[in-house]
mmCIF file of C-alpha atoms in Angstrom:
data_model
loop_
_atom_site.group_PDB
_atom_site.id
_atom_site.type_symbol
_atom_site.label_atom_id
_atom_site.label_comp_id
_atom_site.label_asym_id
_atom_site.label_seq_id
_atom_site.Cartn_x
_atom_site.Cartn_y
_atom_site.Cartn_z
ATOM 1 C CA UNK F 1 35.663 -0.797 33.886
ATOM 2 C CA UNK F 2 31.825 -3.131 33.603
ATOM 3 C CA UNK F 3 31.207 -5.553 36.304
ATOM 4 C CA UNK F 4 30.662 -9.002 35.345
ATOM 5 C CA UNK F 5 26.026 -9.488 35.992
ATOM 6 C CA UNK F 6 24.665 -11.771 38.520
ATOM 7 C CA UNK F 7 22.298 -13.281 36.223
ATOM 8 C CA UNK F 8 21.640 -13.930 32.292
ATOM 9 C CA UNK F 9 18.413 -11.702 30.688
ATOM 10 C CA UNK F 10 15.729 -14.916 30.839
ATOM 11 C CA UNK F 11 14.066 -12.649 28.050
ATOM 12 C CA UNK F 12 17.223 -14.271 25.273
ATOM 13 C CA UNK F 13 16.096 -16.930 23.553
ATOM 14 C CA UNK F 14 18.267 -19.291 24.504
ATOM 15 C CA UNK F 15 18.353 -18.175 28.628
ATOM 16 C CA UNK F 16 14.684 -18.842 28.400
ATOM 17 C CA UNK F 17 14.570 -21.459 26.918
ATOM 18 C CA UNK F 18 17.339 -23.319 30.417
ATOM 19 C CA UNK F 19 15.316 -21.601 32.518
ATOM 20 C CA UNK F 20 11.349 -23.040 31.254
ATOM 21 C CA UNK F 21 12.393 -25.625 28.753
ATOM 22 C CA UNK F 22 14.222 -28.796 31.112
ATOM 23 C CA UNK F 23 11.806 -31.754 32.315
ATOM 24 C CA UNK F 24 14.081 -32.304 34.851
ATOM 25 C CA UNK F 25 12.412 -28.740 36.983
ATOM 26 C CA UNK F 26 9.532 -28.765 34.781
ATOM 27 C CA UNK F 27 7.959 -27.773 38.265
ATOM 28 C CA UNK F 28 9.134 -24.367 37.493
ATOM 29 C CA UNK F 29 6.986 -24.070 33.419
ATOM 30 C CA UNK F 30 3.926 -25.563 35.352
ATOM 31 C CA UNK F 31 4.247 -21.816 38.385
ATOM 32 C CA UNK F 32 4.320 -19.703 35.511
ATOM 33 C CA UNK F 33 1.656 -21.466 33.255
ATOM 34 C CA UNK F 34 -0.477 -21.534 37.000
ATOM 35 C CA UNK F 35 0.255 -18.133 37.206
ATOM 36 C CA UNK F 36 -1.443 -16.633 33.876
ATOM 37 C CA UNK F 37 -3.411 -19.026 33.458
ATOM 38 C CA UNK F 38 -5.380 -20.751 36.669
ATOM 39 C CA UNK F 39 -5.937 -23.819 35.410
ATOM 40 C CA UNK F 40 -4.647 -25.791 38.501
ATOM 41 C CA UNK F 41 -1.980 -27.999 36.340
ATOM 42 C CA UNK F 42 -0.475 -29.997 38.250
ATOM 43 C CA UNK F 43 2.223 -32.221 35.573
ATOM 44 C CA UNK F 44 3.374 -31.168 32.377
ATOM 45 C CA UNK F 45 5.338 -33.250 29.442
ATOM 46 C CA UNK F 46 8.277 -30.511 27.733
ATOM 47 C CA UNK F 47 7.873 -31.727 24.260
ATOM 48 C CA UNK F 48 10.775 -29.706 22.603
ATOM 49 C CA UNK F 49 13.434 -30.704 26.321
ATOM 50 C CA UNK F 50 16.266 -27.562 26.221
ATOM 51 C CA UNK F 51 19.094 -28.892 24.627
ATOM 52 C CA UNK F 52 22.388 -25.961 23.392
ATOM 53 C CA UNK F 53 22.457 -25.841 19.642
ATOM 54 C CA UNK F 54 24.578 -28.212 18.026
ATOM 55 C CA UNK F 55 25.103 -26.528 14.547
ATOM 56 C CA UNK F 56 26.332 -22.400 15.694
ATOM 57 C CA UNK F 57 24.764 -21.080 12.320
ATOM 58 C CA UNK F 58 21.079 -22.767 12.943
ATOM 59 C CA UNK F 59 19.036 -21.266 15.841
ATOM 60 C CA UNK F 60 18.247 -23.610 18.527
ATOM 61 C CA UNK F 61 14.067 -23.838 18.777
ATOM 62 C CA UNK F 62 11.423 -22.404 16.560
ATOM 63 C CA UNK F 63 9.392 -22.521 19.037
ATOM 64 C CA UNK F 64 10.387 -21.697 22.978
ATOM 65 C CA UNK F 65 8.876 -23.733 25.722
ATOM 66 C CA UNK F 66 6.585 -26.432 24.067
ATOM 67 C CA UNK F 67 3.968 -29.001 26.710
ATOM 68 C CA UNK F 68 1.443 -31.554 27.716
ATOM 69 C CA UNK F 69 -0.275 -32.020 30.347
ATOM 70 C CA UNK F 70 -1.586 -35.474 31.155
ATOM 71 C CA UNK F 71 -5.075 -35.031 29.172
ATOM 72 C CA UNK F 72 -3.156 -34.218 26.216
ATOM 73 C CA UNK F 73 -3.755 -30.572 26.434
ATOM 74 C CA UNK F 74 -0.682 -28.602 24.949
ATOM 75 C CA UNK F 75 1.005 -24.920 25.837
ATOM 76 C CA UNK F 76 3.135 -23.302 24.322
ATOM 77 C CA UNK F 77 5.616 -20.126 25.307
ATOM 78 C CA UNK F 78 7.240 -17.699 23.381
ATOM 79 C CA UNK F 79 9.699 -14.898 24.210
ATOM 80 C CA UNK F 80 9.954 -12.008 22.064
ATOM 81 C CA UNK F 81 12.559 -9.701 22.752
ATOM 82 C CA UNK F 82 12.444 -7.053 19.994
ATOM 83 C CA UNK F 83 9.533 -5.477 18.689
ATOM 84 C CA UNK F 84 7.017 -7.845 16.042
ATOM 85 C CA UNK F 85 4.509 -6.324 14.059
ATOM 86 C CA UNK F 86 1.892 -9.067 13.650
ATOM 87 C CA UNK F 87 3.063 -10.993 16.627
ATOM 88 C CA UNK F 88 -0.283 -11.766 17.726
ATOM 89 C CA UNK F 89 -0.593 -13.496 13.567
ATOM 90 C CA UNK F 90 2.435 -15.207 14.437
ATOM 91 C CA UNK F 91 0.814 -17.090 17.830
ATOM 92 C CA UNK F 92 -2.091 -17.626 15.932
ATOM 93 C CA UNK F 93 -0.075 -19.451 13.664
ATOM 94 C CA UNK F 94 1.558 -21.241 16.507
ATOM 95 C CA UNK F 95 -1.826 -22.540 17.943
ATOM 96 C CA UNK F 96 -3.111 -24.013 14.691
ATOM 97 C CA UNK F 97 -0.195 -25.886 13.270
ATOM 98 C CA UNK F 98 0.143 -27.442 16.755
ATOM 99 C CA UNK F 99 -4.623 -28.197 16.956
ATOM 100 C CA UNK F 100 -3.598 -29.692 13.230
ATOM 101 C CA UNK F 101 -1.008 -32.486 14.418
ATOM 102 C CA UNK F 102 -2.848 -33.458 17.204
ATOM 103 C CA UNK F 103 -4.843 -36.010 14.728
ATOM 104 C CA UNK F 104 -3.169 -38.686 12.284
ATOM 105 C CA UNK F 105 -5.588 -38.977 9.126
ATOM 106 C CA UNK F 106 -8.813 -40.393 9.739
ATOM 107 C CA UNK F 107 -8.707 -40.214 14.048
ATOM 108 C CA UNK F 108 -12.124 -38.501 14.969
ATOM 109 C CA UNK F 109 -12.282 -34.822 15.562
ATOM 110 C CA UNK F 110 -13.467 -35.192 19.244
ATOM 111 C CA UNK F 111 -9.892 -36.464 20.407
ATOM 112 C CA UNK F 112 -9.044 -32.864 19.656
ATOM 113 C CA UNK F 113 -7.388 -31.143 22.487
ATOM 114 C CA UNK F 114 -7.025 -27.162 23.846
ATOM 115 C CA UNK F 115 -3.446 -25.747 22.637
ATOM 116 C CA UNK F 116 -2.924 -22.643 24.755
ATOM 117 C CA UNK F 117 -0.234 -19.522 23.921
ATOM 118 C CA UNK F 118 1.983 -18.056 26.329
ATOM 119 C CA UNK F 119 3.155 -14.608 24.792
ATOM 120 C CA UNK F 120 5.586 -12.506 26.628
ATOM 121 C CA UNK F 121 6.236 -9.700 25.074
ATOM 122 C CA UNK F 122 9.661 -7.371 25.797
ATOM 123 C CA UNK F 123 7.214 -4.487 23.738
ATOM 124 C CA UNK F 124 3.716 -2.922 23.730
ATOM 125 C CA UNK F 125 1.681 -4.640 21.165
ATOM 126 C CA UNK F 126 -2.116 -4.302 22.835
ATOM 127 C CA UNK F 127 -4.104 -1.099 23.071
ATOM 128 C CA UNK F 128 -5.072 -1.758 26.568
ATOM 129 C CA UNK F 129 -3.513 -0.623 29.104
ATOM 130 C CA UNK F 130 -2.816 -3.649 31.652
ATOM 131 C CA UNK F 131 0.073 -5.853 31.143
ATOM 132 C CA UNK F 132 -1.329 -9.111 30.828
ATOM 133 C CA UNK F 133 -4.281 -9.726 28.137
ATOM 134 C CA UNK F 134 -6.077 -12.896 27.155
ATOM 135 C CA UNK F 135 -8.036 -13.720 24.034
ATOM 136 C CA UNK F 136 -10.554 -16.098 23.934
ATOM 137 C CA UNK F 137 -12.958 -17.525 21.702
ATOM 138 C CA UNK F 138 -16.499 -15.319 22.651
ATOM 139 C CA UNK F 139 -20.177 -15.828 21.310
ATOM 140 C CA UNK F 140 -20.498 -12.701 20.793
ATOM 141 C CA UNK F 141 -24.676 -12.758 21.997
ATOM 142 C CA UNK F 142 -23.543 -14.786 25.149
ATOM 143 C CA UNK F 143 -19.826 -14.007 25.448
ATOM 144 C CA UNK F 144 -19.383 -17.201 26.388
ATOM 145 C CA UNK F 145 -16.804 -19.249 26.076
ATOM 146 C CA UNK F 146 -18.147 -21.414 24.440
ATOM 147 C CA UNK F 147 -15.257 -22.830 22.092
ATOM 148 C CA UNK F 148 -12.595 -23.892 24.859
ATOM 149 C CA UNK F 149 -9.720 -25.230 22.298
ATOM 150 C CA UNK F 150 -7.966 -22.460 21.723
ATOM 151 C CA UNK F 151 -6.765 -19.483 24.668
ATOM 152 C CA UNK F 152 -3.855 -16.987 24.273
ATOM 153 C CA UNK F 153 -2.766 -14.990 26.826
ATOM 154 C CA UNK F 154 0.086 -12.191 26.704
ATOM 155 C CA UNK F 155 2.763 -10.550 28.947
ATOM 156 C CA UNK F 156 3.585 -7.300 27.992
ATOM 157 C CA UNK F 157 6.616 -6.636 29.752
ATOM 158 C CA UNK F 158 7.360 -2.955 29.229
ATOM 159 C CA UNK F 159 3.587 -2.087 30.399
ATOM 160 C CA UNK F 160 4.296 -3.890 34.285
ATOM 161 C CA UNK F 161 5.620 -0.782 36.706
ATOM 162 C CA UNK F 162 5.167 -2.613 39.651
ATOM 163 C CA UNK F 163 8.225 -2.184 42.305
ATOM 164 C CA UNK F 164 9.119 -5.124 44.325
ATOM 165 C CA UNK F 165 7.475 -3.956 47.003
ATOM 166 C CA UNK F 166 3.492 -3.728 45.607
ATOM 167 C CA UNK F 167 4.076 -7.360 43.997
ATOM 168 C CA UNK F 168 0.750 -8.910 44.837
ATOM 169 C CA UNK F 169 0.440 -12.657 43.440
ATOM 170 C CA UNK F 170 2.585 -15.190 41.897
ATOM 171 C CA UNK F 171 2.156 -13.704 38.377
ATOM 172 C CA UNK F 172 3.512 -10.308 39.223
ATOM 173 C CA UNK F 173 6.216 -11.921 40.638
ATOM 174 C CA UNK F 174 6.835 -14.261 37.637
ATOM 175 C CA UNK F 175 6.409 -10.644 35.661
ATOM 176 C CA UNK F 176 8.946 -8.549 37.997
ATOM 177 C CA UNK F 177 11.414 -12.000 37.413
ATOM 178 C CA UNK F 178 11.225 -11.384 33.900
ATOM 179 C CA UNK F 179 11.337 -8.306 33.603
ATOM 180 C CA UNK F 180 14.350 -7.431 36.183
ATOM 181 C CA UNK F 181 15.982 -10.363 37.446
ATOM 182 C CA UNK F 182 19.296 -9.240 34.569
ATOM 183 C CA UNK F 183 20.060 -5.923 36.769
ATOM 184 C CA UNK F 184 19.765 -7.810 40.239
ATOM 185 C CA UNK F 185 22.487 -8.399 42.401
ATOM 186 C CA UNK F 186 20.229 -10.592 44.751
ATOM 187 C CA UNK F 187 17.117 -11.918 44.542
ATOM 188 C CA UNK F 188 14.243 -10.601 46.860
ATOM 189 C CA UNK F 189 13.074 -11.845 49.421
ATOM 190 C CA UNK F 190 9.693 -10.913 47.902
ATOM 191 C CA UNK F 191 10.441 -13.591 44.608
ATOM 192 C CA UNK F 192 12.120 -15.978 47.368
ATOM 193 C CA UNK F 193 9.266 -17.386 49.273
ATOM 194 C CA UNK F 194 7.936 -18.064 46.197
ATOM 195 C CA UNK F 195 10.567 -21.836 45.614
ATOM 196 C CA UNK F 196 10.317 -22.021 41.570
ATOM 197 C CA UNK F 197 11.011 -18.694 41.058
ATOM 198 C CA UNK F 198 13.929 -19.082 44.219
ATOM 199 C CA UNK F 199 15.101 -22.611 40.898
ATOM 200 C CA UNK F 200 14.432 -19.985 38.334
ATOM 201 C CA UNK F 201 17.094 -17.492 39.975
ATOM 202 C CA UNK F 202 19.524 -20.270 40.384
ATOM 203 C CA UNK F 203 19.230 -21.904 37.046
ATOM 204 C CA UNK F 204 19.957 -18.490 35.716
ATOM 205 C CA UNK F 205 23.128 -17.528 37.278
ATOM 206 C CA UNK F 206 25.821 -17.472 35.166
ATOM 207 C CA UNK F 207 28.027 -19.050 37.553
ATOM 208 C CA UNK F 208 26.262 -22.514 36.742
ATOM 209 C CA UNK F 209 25.980 -22.493 32.864
ATOM 210 C CA UNK F 210 29.127 -24.116 31.051
ATOM 211 C CA UNK F 211 31.374 -22.253 28.285
ATOM 212 C CA UNK F 212 29.497 -23.831 25.793
ATOM 213 C CA UNK F 213 26.138 -21.939 26.898
ATOM 214 C CA UNK F 214 27.055 -18.686 28.137
ATOM 215 C CA UNK F 215 29.209 -18.482 24.388
ATOM 216 C CA UNK F 216 25.361 -19.811 23.068
ATOM 217 C CA UNK F 217 23.599 -17.061 25.491
ATOM 218 C CA UNK F 218 25.891 -14.273 23.761
ATOM 219 C CA UNK F 219 25.454 -15.610 20.684
ATOM 220 C CA UNK F 220 21.687 -14.972 20.996
ATOM 221 C CA UNK F 221 22.871 -11.547 22.491
ATOM 222 C CA UNK F 222 24.273 -10.257 19.160
ATOM 223 C CA UNK F 223 21.329 -12.169 17.117
ATOM 224 C CA UNK F 224 18.937 -9.935 19.083
ATOM 225 C CA UNK F 225 21.446 -6.541 18.550
ATOM 226 C CA UNK F 226 21.080 -7.393 14.795
ATOM 227 C CA UNK F 227 17.709 -8.431 14.798
ATOM 228 C CA UNK F 228 16.833 -4.635 16.535
ATOM 229 C CA UNK F 229 18.792 -3.422 13.792
ATOM 230 C CA UNK F 230 17.353 -3.950 11.355
ATOM 231 C CA UNK F 231 14.132 -3.907 12.534
ATOM 232 C CA UNK F 232 14.799 -0.125 13.258
ATOM 233 C CA UNK F 233 16.009 0.227 10.522
ATOM 234 C CA UNK F 234 13.377 -0.675 8.118
ATOM 235 C CA UNK F 235 11.195 1.413 10.429
ATOM 236 C CA UNK F 236 13.250 4.710 9.629
ATOM 237 C CA UNK F 237 12.746 2.847 6.482
ATOM 238 C CA UNK F 238 9.000 2.416 6.310
ATOM 239 C CA UNK F 239 8.982 6.006 8.007
ATOM 240 C CA UNK F 240 10.844 7.730 5.723
ATOM 241 C CA UNK F 241 8.591 5.787 2.122
ATOM 242 C CA UNK F 242 5.596 7.024 4.428
ATOM 243 C CA UNK F 243 6.534 10.844 4.398
ATOM 244 C CA UNK F 244 7.579 10.681 0.557
ATOM 245 C CA UNK F 245 3.173 8.803 0.521
ATOM 246 C CA UNK F 246 1.820 11.724 1.989
ATOM 247 C CA UNK F 247 4.594 14.667 0.630
ATOM 248 C CA UNK F 248 3.446 12.769 -3.390
ATOM 249 C CA UNK F 249 -0.265 12.945 -1.622
ATOM 250 C CA UNK F 250 -0.806 16.005 -1.131
ATOM 251 C CA UNK F 251 0.952 17.004 -4.847
ATOM 252 C CA UNK F 252 -2.122 14.950 -6.342
ATOM 253 C CA UNK F 253 -4.111 16.884 -4.280
ATOM 254 C CA UNK F 254 -2.983 19.399 -5.764
ATOM 255 C CA UNK F 255 -3.360 19.334 -8.806
ATOM 256 C CA UNK F 256 -6.353 17.218 -8.355
ATOM 257 C CA UNK F 257 -7.478 20.840 -7.227
ATOM 258 C CA UNK F 258 -5.701 22.929 -10.123
ATOM 259 C CA UNK F 259 -8.089 19.814 -12.968
ATOM 260 C CA UNK F 260 -10.976 21.237 -11.084
ATOM 261 C CA UNK F 261 -9.652 24.824 -11.349
ATOM 262 C CA UNK F 262 -9.289 24.506 -14.903
ATOM 263 C CA UNK F 263 -11.979 22.603 -15.737
ATOM 264 C CA UNK F 264 -14.573 25.411 -14.278
ATOM 265 C CA UNK F 265 -12.107 27.795 -15.840
ATOM 266 C CA UNK F 266 -13.388 25.433 -18.886
ATOM 267 C CA UNK F 267 -16.914 25.218 -18.242
ATOM 268 C CA UNK F 268 -17.228 29.292 -18.191
ATOM 269 C CA UNK F 269 -15.114 29.471 -21.405
ATOM 270 C CA UNK F 270 -18.000 27.458 -22.449
ATOM 271 C CA UNK F 271 -21.210 29.220 -21.322
ATOM 272 C CA UNK F 272 -19.419 32.114 -22.137
ATOM 273 C CA UNK F 273 -18.644 30.660 -25.858
ATOM 274 C CA UNK F 274 -22.609 29.884 -25.723
ATOM 275 C CA UNK F 275 -23.435 32.953 -24.988
ATOM 276 C CA UNK F 276 -21.714 34.672 -27.592
ATOM 277 C CA UNK F 277 -22.669 32.859 -30.272
ATOM 278 C CA UNK F 278 -26.454 33.191 -29.801
ATOM 279 C CA UNK F 279 -25.634 37.231 -28.992
ATOM 280 C CA UNK F 280 -24.416 37.139 -33.058
ATOM 281 C CA UNK F 281 -27.215 34.627 -33.464
ATOM 282 C CA UNK F 282 -29.010 36.951 -32.405
ATOM 283 C CA UNK F 283 -28.040 40.059 -34.293
ATOM 284 C CA UNK F 284 -27.523 38.259 -37.583
ATOM 285 C CA UNK F 285 -31.284 37.902 -37.643
ATOM 286 C CA UNK F 286 -31.889 41.398 -36.082
ATOM 287 C CA UNK F 287 -29.364 42.880 -39.360
ATOM 288 C CA UNK F 288 -31.171 41.088 -41.794
ATOM 289 C CA UNK F 289 -34.380 42.101 -40.751
ATOM 290 C CA UNK F 290 -33.421 45.389 -40.887
ATOM 291 C CA UNK F 291 -31.697 45.596 -43.710
ATOM 292 C CA UNK F 292 -34.792 43.633 -45.665
ATOM 293 C CA UNK F 293 -36.875 46.684 -44.356
ATOM 294 C CA UNK F 294 -35.016 48.803 -46.836
ATOM 295 C CA UNK F 295 -32.251 50.364 -43.548
ATOM 296 C CA UNK F 296 -28.544 50.736 -45.433
ATOM 297 C CA UNK F 297 -25.241 49.056 -43.658
ATOM 298 C CA UNK F 298 -25.302 52.971 -41.811
ATOM 299 C CA UNK F 299 -28.574 52.463 -40.350
ATOM 300 C CA UNK F 300 -27.937 48.763 -39.213
ATOM 301 C CA UNK F 301 -24.637 49.223 -37.037
ATOM 302 C CA UNK F 302 -26.336 52.617 -35.218
ATOM 303 C CA UNK F 303 -29.886 50.533 -34.284
ATOM 304 C CA UNK F 304 -27.545 47.288 -33.398
ATOM 305 C CA UNK F 305 -24.014 50.076 -31.070
ATOM 306 C CA UNK F 306 -22.451 47.723 -34.148
ATOM 307 C CA UNK F 307 -19.803 48.998 -36.106
ATOM 308 C CA UNK F 308 -20.733 48.666 -39.960
ATOM 309 C CA UNK F 309 -17.808 46.338 -40.859
ATOM 310 C CA UNK F 310 -19.083 44.258 -38.809
ATOM 311 C CA UNK F 311 -22.787 44.430 -39.649
ATOM 312 C CA UNK F 312 -21.451 43.631 -43.820
ATOM 313 C CA UNK F 313 -20.156 40.605 -42.325
ATOM 314 C CA UNK F 314 -23.765 39.912 -40.124
ATOM 315 C CA UNK F 315 -24.929 40.104 -43.974
#
């Protein structure tokens, strides 16, 4: 008999949004943003505040969390549990759309404000071994960030292997919280000393959730499981197709090798045919010359080491 868990999994969409997308507890989101980006953010407005989906057949959100500070800078925070091969392109699509939507027709481009993206990934996506990767637009001559309106940050939870006693800063603690909370019975002291993490853990307690929220949470778990199964099926089919493609490629190379071999033999036969024609021409000339000198067919055949019948054919 399995025991009920103390906390929900913060990596599930609805849990992630409830923790970080609540306008009444936006200091939790601010703490995460500052831990990742170190921008000294003091105030934000959550543009898409958390709410339970109205219709059970609809996914609750397109973006997990979207916020804006007093200067108009925008922050997009997206949680992705299942592997998504093109997640970086998806992130670029999100920030590009957000950036384009800032201006109405006729407004000056100088009014554009930066858009920052944070992707929390429960799978490995980039080649780097570090769990936090930062992506800016840099001048390749100077390596300076002269275009500052796009920044992307990715947290790859699978690459984070620190134990609770090894946590060094707020970023480490937030990553540990996201990765391990579901397995905890109580919040470790090292995490509880950050007030926002302590409050986030309280928000994630199953005992504080309504029945509607828990129903939506379990629906989210089922949807993620279905999505993962679909991804695994597609990966298996992709590997199968790749194996067949390699097999076809091997056969194609084998046929090409045989074709080259036949072509070489054909060239060899052409050379032999040409040599034979040249020999016949030379024998014919010699036979005609000897015949004109008065020699009989038998004598010519003896001189040319040929059958008399062939001599007659040549003549």
